[in-house]
C-alpha cells in the first residue's frame, strides 16, 4: 500500500492547480434549482476524459413520483440531468459510491458579498463563490481522487460509482432516483462540508405547516376579537418545550458538541393584513428535525400528539382546532455504526495524511445519505472539506489545502476498500 500512497500523493501535488481550475469552472456556472445543466455538463465531460462509463438521465418519471419517499414539488427536470459515472473494477472487490450534489442554494443579498457570488476567485489559498463549500469543492475532491487512481495506473477490483445528482437542497429526489435506478454499493462517501470530521449519523428533517385561527375585530376594540398572532405565540412556546424534551431524550456521545441535535425551527410566519384589525389567521411553517435513531413516522407522531393536546386543553382551540400539515421537502435520517469498516478505512488514511486522529461527530443537518442507507441499503459516511458555517452563507469559500487533503484520503480509501488487481 505504501507504493500506492506515494503515487497518489505525488500525482495530487503535481496537479493541484488542475483541481483549482476545475472548481473555478464549476462555480462560475451557477447551478441553482432548475439551472443545474451547465455545471453538470462540465462534470460529464470530466468523467468522459477519465474513461468512466456514463449514465446521464432526466429524473421525474412516474416510477420515481410514486415512490413513498418522493417528496418534491418540482415538476420540470428537463435539461437538468442526473449523472452516474462508473469506474468498473475487475471483480471480487467491494464497491463504493461517491455521491455529491451539483445544485446550490440561491446567492442571497448580492450586497453582502465582497465580490460577484459566482466569481470563483482564488485568494490566499481559498476559492470563493456560491457552492464552493456546499458542495462543489467536495465534488472536485471526488473527481481528483478518481483521476489520481486512473492516472497512476491502479486497477481496482471493486466498482467506483461516482454520482453527481440534482435536487439535494430541495429534498433528495436526485439521489432517490439513482437508488431506484439500481445504484447501490457496499459503502458510500458523501463529501459534504464536515470540516473534515467523520459523520456516521445524519439528522433527518421535514417541513410542517400549522394553521391557527382567531377572531377578527376592530383594533380599537381588540378585546372583542381573538388575535391569531397571540395564539400563535403560545403554540410556538409549546413547540420550544417539545424541542427541549426531544433533545433531552437523545443522549448520544457524538452530539456532545451540537447544542441542539434535532431542532424544530419556525422559518415562516404569515398573519394579518391591516394594522387596525385583529388578525383571524396565522400560518406557521417550519422544519422538524428527525433523530438518526427514529423513523419519520415517530417524529411526526411527537408533533401531532403535542398539537392534539393543545386542541384538547385550550378552550379556544377546542372550538377552533390547530390544523397540522406536513408538506414539501423531507430528508431521511442516517445511522451507521461508529466501528463500521468504512469508518475505520477513512480514519486510517485521515491519520496518515493529516497526522492526527479524525474527529467523529453527528451531522447537525440532513444529507442525501438517508436515501442511500434507508432506501438503498448502502452504508454511508459523510466526510468532506469546507466548514459547515460557510454553507449557504455570503462570501462562501473553500480552502484548497483541505480539498486536496480530502482527495488524497478518499483516493487511498478507495484503493483499500475496493482492492487492487495485482499485476
Steps between C-alpha positions, in 0.01 A plus 500: 500500500794734565582501128146608413504768769809661349355486148175667608672766709742589222231518231274722709785733589595540134139560390381731776428789262300271271269439794473871572417579138234228488338640813510852360327387179229324702440800726482739206203301367217587742304182570201610703186290488388464139837622368723201573565399138799719411704406807402137459632510142846586635487199732385271218788610279748439783362149554530427128863612507558253784355218290210436735179326396238777472133482597329837447123529535220740586318397816130540572334195349189346655705229671684768698193718563307206643778396737393535867810711576462743210429841653554760232290783361708534182323404180755580229843336494561547127856597410631438853603134515633269767842345439649170605848413371660166578860383513453128461717266702624158396268326749521346848540837670269715707315779322488864610263785417642852497195728518493876456232749402546759225215732608567806715277729703426856381773757558289727723568873530771588248593804712620265774761349268846654471512390136266356239337187653618274216850645454695187584794722595806346663618721787752394767447130438120524500254478211199729547146470366159346555531124519874482574438347843154355439613298321693546177830493688411156633396387153838606362667301781314192374595559136865563591506180706372299203734674257803439723419127501442489124814697413710294740403185311336335802248231401230454760307182572178667615286754315520873580162664436525878476170687528434866422135553589248782491236600758694434822425847634127444439454156648719236336302395192819467293663247731170317545476474119850348488409245767180405314705464181689222674812672629604365837833385636690354794567852627464868417679826574327838474750793517267760651680779692573323830825694554666159453315342790345156452120493528357146535167644623285744303198687624190477285242775457161586358291811451174566682226762493266607781180697435377689806163673506396809693204738486501832315414827668580870471834590652331763716292228664749218468357340814202402285723278290760228546838572348635211295847645558458479878380142468794423271745626763359246745532224240864595431575484872359147509714406203811625681408280797457204265841571347656504846334173600599324177863605535519396864397150390776487236811424698780402263871568540533622140267791574702642791620795288160567341290739715166388354535159326146487356361855475145605426528824306218741422615652173193689380209686663211649305219687672288811472435741216409830671656685797161593646353150484534204733646219284278196467755262345866418559702248299827366638740301281803323633759224485473203734823314577497119497743312725724237336351251746134555405278463197327780316166370625616505864616861461169602343311332783679708764387829344149374430458392862609845622257677267221258593563574868469876436176442312364305800613726783477855363145637514537692173665215310221266609270716286754595232760220487851552369549330163827311443626425150822336382612642167795549267849361540604220733838343570539153649735457799810281483660281765827308458695311767804695617725197450377418148787392269448804275537730801820318593639524146440876471635552852819308424585709195390823663760433769768422240431813293421751774715354778231477768185308576180632340218648702184290487171682552135492396383715211309813612307500172343255260670358190416262216657225711165390637381404152813296432484319835126469570377440144816367332640299796841660443709593807585873491772718649477877451851647480624798304684831481350836586367649821136442587452867587594604145223296335220729373683809631611805305869509401502121496845350443698180532865450591689331218729319745201329662349408164828335397541319832150355471579391142807311626314340792212389278733367228684284753172388655376395154814292443467332839124447476473382140827306494768499232548246222860390527697491175 
